[in-house]
Short mmCIF file of C-alpha atoms in Angstrom, two decimals:
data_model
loop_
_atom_site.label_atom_id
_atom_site.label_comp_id
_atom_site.label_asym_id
_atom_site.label_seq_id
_atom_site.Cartn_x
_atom_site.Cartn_y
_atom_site.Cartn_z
CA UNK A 487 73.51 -12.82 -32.12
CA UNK A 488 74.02 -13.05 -35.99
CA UNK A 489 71.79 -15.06 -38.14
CA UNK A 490 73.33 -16.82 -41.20
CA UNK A 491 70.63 -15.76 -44.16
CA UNK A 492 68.57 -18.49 -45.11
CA UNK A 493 69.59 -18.06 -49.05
CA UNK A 494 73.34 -18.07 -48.01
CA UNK A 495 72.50 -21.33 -46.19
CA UNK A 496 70.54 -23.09 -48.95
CA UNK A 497 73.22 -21.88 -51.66
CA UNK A 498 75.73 -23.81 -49.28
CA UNK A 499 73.33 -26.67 -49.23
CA UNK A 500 72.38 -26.22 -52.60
CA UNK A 501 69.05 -27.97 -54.15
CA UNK A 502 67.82 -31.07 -51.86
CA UNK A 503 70.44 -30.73 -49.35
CA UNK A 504 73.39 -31.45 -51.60
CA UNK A 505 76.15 -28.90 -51.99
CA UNK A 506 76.67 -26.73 -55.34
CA UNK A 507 79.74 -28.77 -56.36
CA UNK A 508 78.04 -32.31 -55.60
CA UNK A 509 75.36 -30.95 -57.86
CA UNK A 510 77.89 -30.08 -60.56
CA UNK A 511 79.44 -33.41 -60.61
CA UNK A 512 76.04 -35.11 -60.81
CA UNK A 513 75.29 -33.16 -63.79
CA UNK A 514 78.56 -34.04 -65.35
CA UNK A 515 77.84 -37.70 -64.98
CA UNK A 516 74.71 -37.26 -66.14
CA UNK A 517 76.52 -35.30 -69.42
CA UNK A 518 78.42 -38.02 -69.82
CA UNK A 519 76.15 -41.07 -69.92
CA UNK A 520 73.72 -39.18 -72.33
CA UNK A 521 76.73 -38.88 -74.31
CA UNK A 522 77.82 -42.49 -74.40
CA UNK A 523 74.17 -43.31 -74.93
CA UNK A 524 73.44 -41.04 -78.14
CA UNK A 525 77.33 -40.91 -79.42
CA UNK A 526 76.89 -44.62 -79.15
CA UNK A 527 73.82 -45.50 -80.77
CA UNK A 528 72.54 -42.38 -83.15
CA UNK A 529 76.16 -41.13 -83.51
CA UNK A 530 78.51 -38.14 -82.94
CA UNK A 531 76.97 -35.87 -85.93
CA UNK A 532 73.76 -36.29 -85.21
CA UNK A 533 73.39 -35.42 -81.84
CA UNK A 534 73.24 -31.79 -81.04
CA UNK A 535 73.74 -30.60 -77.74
CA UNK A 536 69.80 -29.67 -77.24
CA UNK A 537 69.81 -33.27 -77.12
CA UNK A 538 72.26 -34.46 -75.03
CA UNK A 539 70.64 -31.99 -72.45
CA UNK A 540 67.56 -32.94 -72.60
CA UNK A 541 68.72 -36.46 -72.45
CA UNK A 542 70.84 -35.53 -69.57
CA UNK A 543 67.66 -33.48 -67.96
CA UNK A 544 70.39 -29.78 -67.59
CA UNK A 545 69.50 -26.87 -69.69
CA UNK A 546 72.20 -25.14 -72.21
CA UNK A 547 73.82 -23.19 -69.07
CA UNK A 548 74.77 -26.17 -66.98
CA UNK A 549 75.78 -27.74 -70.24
CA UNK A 550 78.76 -24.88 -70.94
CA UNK A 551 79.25 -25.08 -67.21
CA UNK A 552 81.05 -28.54 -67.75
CA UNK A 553 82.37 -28.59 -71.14
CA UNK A 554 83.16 -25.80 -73.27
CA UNK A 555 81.38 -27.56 -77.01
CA UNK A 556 80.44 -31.14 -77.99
CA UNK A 557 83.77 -32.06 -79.09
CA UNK A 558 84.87 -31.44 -75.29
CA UNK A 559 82.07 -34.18 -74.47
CA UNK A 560 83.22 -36.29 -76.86
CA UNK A 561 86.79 -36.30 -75.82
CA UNK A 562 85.60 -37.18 -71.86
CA UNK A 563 83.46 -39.96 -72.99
CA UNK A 564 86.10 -41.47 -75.28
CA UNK A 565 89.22 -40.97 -72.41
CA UNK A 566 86.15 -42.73 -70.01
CA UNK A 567 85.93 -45.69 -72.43
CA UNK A 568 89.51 -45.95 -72.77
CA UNK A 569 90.28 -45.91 -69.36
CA UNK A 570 87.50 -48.55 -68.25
CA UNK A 571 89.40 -50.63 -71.01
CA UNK A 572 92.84 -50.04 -69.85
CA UNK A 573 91.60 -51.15 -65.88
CA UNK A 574 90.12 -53.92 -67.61
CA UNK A 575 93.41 -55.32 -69.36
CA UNK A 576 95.95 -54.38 -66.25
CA UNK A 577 93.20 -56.33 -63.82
CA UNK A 578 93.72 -59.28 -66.12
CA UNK A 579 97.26 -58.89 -66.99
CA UNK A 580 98.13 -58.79 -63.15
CA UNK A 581 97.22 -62.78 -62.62
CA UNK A 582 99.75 -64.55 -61.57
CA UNK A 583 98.89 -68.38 -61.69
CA UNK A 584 99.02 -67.92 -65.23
CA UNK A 585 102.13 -68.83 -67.90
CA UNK A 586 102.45 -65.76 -70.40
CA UNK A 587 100.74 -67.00 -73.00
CA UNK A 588 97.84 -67.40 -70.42
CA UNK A 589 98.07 -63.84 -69.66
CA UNK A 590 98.30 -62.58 -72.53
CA UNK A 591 94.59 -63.64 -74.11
CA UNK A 592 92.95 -63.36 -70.71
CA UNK A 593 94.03 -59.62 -71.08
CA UNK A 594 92.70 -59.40 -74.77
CA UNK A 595 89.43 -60.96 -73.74
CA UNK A 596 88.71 -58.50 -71.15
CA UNK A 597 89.85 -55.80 -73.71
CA UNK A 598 86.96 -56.87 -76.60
CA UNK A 599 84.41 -58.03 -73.81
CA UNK A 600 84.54 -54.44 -72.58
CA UNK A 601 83.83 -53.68 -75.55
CA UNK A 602 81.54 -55.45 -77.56
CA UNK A 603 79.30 -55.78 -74.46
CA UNK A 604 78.51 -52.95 -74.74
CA UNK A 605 78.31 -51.86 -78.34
CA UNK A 606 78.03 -47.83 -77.70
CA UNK A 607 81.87 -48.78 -76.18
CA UNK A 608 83.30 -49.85 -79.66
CA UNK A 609 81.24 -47.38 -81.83
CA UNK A 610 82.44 -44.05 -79.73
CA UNK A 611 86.07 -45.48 -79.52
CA UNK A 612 86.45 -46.65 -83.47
CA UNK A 613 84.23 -44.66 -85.56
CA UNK A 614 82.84 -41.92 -83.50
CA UNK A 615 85.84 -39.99 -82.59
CA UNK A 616 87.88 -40.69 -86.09
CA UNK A 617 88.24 -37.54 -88.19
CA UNK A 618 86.11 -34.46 -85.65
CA UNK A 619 89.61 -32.75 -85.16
CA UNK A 620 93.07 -32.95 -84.92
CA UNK A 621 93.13 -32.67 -81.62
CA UNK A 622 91.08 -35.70 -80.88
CA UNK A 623 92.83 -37.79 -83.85
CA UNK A 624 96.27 -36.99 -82.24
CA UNK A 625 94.26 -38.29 -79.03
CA UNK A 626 93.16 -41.54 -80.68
CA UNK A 627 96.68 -41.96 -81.96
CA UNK A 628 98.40 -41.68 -78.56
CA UNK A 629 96.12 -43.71 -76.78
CA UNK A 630 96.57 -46.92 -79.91
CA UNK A 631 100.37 -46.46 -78.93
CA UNK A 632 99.74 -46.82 -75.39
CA UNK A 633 97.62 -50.51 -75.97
CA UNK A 634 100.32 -51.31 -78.05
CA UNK A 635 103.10 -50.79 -75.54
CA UNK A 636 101.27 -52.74 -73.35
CA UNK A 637 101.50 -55.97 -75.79
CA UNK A 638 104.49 -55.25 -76.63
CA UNK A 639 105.56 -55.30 -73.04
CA UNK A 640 104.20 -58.44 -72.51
CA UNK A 641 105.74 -60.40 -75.87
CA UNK A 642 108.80 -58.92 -74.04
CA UNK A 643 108.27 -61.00 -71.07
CA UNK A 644 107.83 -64.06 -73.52
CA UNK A 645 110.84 -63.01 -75.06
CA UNK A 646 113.01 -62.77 -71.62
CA UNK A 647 111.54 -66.12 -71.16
CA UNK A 648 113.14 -67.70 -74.44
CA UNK A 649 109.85 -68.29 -76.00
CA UNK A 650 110.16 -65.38 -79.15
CA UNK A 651 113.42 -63.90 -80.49
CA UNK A 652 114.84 -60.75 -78.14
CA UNK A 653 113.51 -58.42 -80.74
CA UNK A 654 111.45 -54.79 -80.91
CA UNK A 655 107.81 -55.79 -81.48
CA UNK A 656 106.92 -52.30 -81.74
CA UNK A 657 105.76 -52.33 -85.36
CA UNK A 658 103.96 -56.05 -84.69
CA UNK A 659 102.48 -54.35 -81.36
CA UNK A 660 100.73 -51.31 -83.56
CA UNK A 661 99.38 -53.50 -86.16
CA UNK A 662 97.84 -55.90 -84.17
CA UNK A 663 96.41 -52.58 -82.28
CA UNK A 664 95.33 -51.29 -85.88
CA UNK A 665 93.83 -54.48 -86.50
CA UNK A 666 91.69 -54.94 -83.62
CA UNK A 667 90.42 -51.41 -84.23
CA UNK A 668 89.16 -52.38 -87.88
CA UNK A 669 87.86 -55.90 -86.43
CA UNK A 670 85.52 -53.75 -83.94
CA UNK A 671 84.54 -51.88 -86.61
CA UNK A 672 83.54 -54.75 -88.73
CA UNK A 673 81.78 -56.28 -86.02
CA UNK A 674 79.89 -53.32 -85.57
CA UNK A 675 78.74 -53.30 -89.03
CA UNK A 676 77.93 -56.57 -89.71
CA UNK A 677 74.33 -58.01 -89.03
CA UNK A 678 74.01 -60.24 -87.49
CA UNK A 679 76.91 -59.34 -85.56
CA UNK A 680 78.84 -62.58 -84.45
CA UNK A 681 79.40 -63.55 -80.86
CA UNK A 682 81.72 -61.72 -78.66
CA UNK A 683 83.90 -64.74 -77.85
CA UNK A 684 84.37 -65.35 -81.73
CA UNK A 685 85.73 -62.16 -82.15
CA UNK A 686 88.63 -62.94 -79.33
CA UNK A 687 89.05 -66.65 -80.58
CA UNK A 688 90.03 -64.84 -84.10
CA UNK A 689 91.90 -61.90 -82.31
CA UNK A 690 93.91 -64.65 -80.31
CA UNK A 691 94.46 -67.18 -83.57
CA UNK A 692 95.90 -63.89 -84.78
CA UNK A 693 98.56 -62.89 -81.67
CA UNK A 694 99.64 -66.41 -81.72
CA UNK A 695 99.72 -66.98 -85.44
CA UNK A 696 102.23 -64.11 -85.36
CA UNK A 697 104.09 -65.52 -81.96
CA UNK A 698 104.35 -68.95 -83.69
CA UNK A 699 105.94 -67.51 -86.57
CA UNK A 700 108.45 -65.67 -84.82
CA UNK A 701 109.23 -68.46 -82.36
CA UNK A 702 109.76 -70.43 -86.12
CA UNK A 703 112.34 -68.01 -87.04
CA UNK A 704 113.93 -68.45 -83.50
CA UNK A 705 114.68 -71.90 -84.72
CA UNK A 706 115.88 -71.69 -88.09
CA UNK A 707 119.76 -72.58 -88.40
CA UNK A 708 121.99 -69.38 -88.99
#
């Protein structure tokens, strides 16, 4: 009767029992959080692969295994981050004993509570990723349209609703986008930095300074 070899059997099992692509993926993760930890406190520049491996506890090879240079890394954290934010806003948005107004700042508040909670969050999103490469700039730049398309979807709803004029808010969607970017960045740099919940009482006072104003122009005669 044949015998499986015992190497062929532990290279199937790979190292304590787990497989050779659970392994992988536990490496990756572990890539990934020692990037979020030292691209989010000691910064992008400053941390050289040799130590986000030996933060990560992989040598060099497993490194290249999973991402082909740091920028790669940096990229995966940042679409992480981004995502985590984006699940954050659509759990909020997707209340529904809530007017639109409602809606709309309970989705902003889980935006900047994601985060400012956790600072590494902000830095690696806003300051981090801004000017490695094209490629990660034109990154940054599609991913500010997509936040803005969701507010402007939902000044839309206030709009079908009679509440603003039935108007593009494109251009009002990206600046508010733009400025919440620089207000993160602020925060981040200020010390001591103020409370979370101030920054989304001035982000809101903001949104509906600019909702007020166009609900003004909704009224004026002619």
């Amino acid at each position: 009767m044949s015998r499986t070899p015992a190497n062929a059997a532990a290279t199937r099992r790979g190292y304590g029992g787990r497989s050779a692509e659970e392994l992988r993926a536990e490496r990756r993760e572990r890539l990934l959080a020692a990037a979020m930890e030292l691209f989010g406190t000691q910064g992008y520049l400053a941390t050289r692969i040799e130590h986000l491996c030996a933060e990560a506890k992989v040598t060099t090879r497993h490194f290249y295994e999973q991402f082909s240079d740091r920028e790669a890394l940096l990229t995966a954290v940042f679409d992480r981050v981004i995502t985590d934010a984006a699940t954050a806003v659509q759990g909020a948005l997707a209340q529904d004993d809530m007017t639109g107004m409602e809606r709309a700042r309970a989705g902003l508040r889980a935006f900047v509570h994601l985060q400012l909670d956790d600072p590494r969050r902000a830095r690696i999103s806003c300051i981090e990723v801004m000017g490695v490469s094209r490629a990660l700039e034109e990154r940054r730049r599609v991913v500010m349209q997509q936040f803005a398309g969701v507010i402007e979807g939902q000044i839309q709803q206030l709009a079908a609703q009679g509440l603003v004029p039935q108007r593009s808010y494109r251009a009002l969607a990206l600046a508010f986008v733009g400025g919440v970017h620089e207000l993160e960045i602020d925060w981040l740099l200020t010390q001591p930095r103020p409370s979370v919940d101030s920054v989304v009482e001035e982000l809101w006072f903001i949104l509906s300074t600019l909702l007020a104003g166009s609900q003004a122009l909704m009224q004026q005669p002619g």
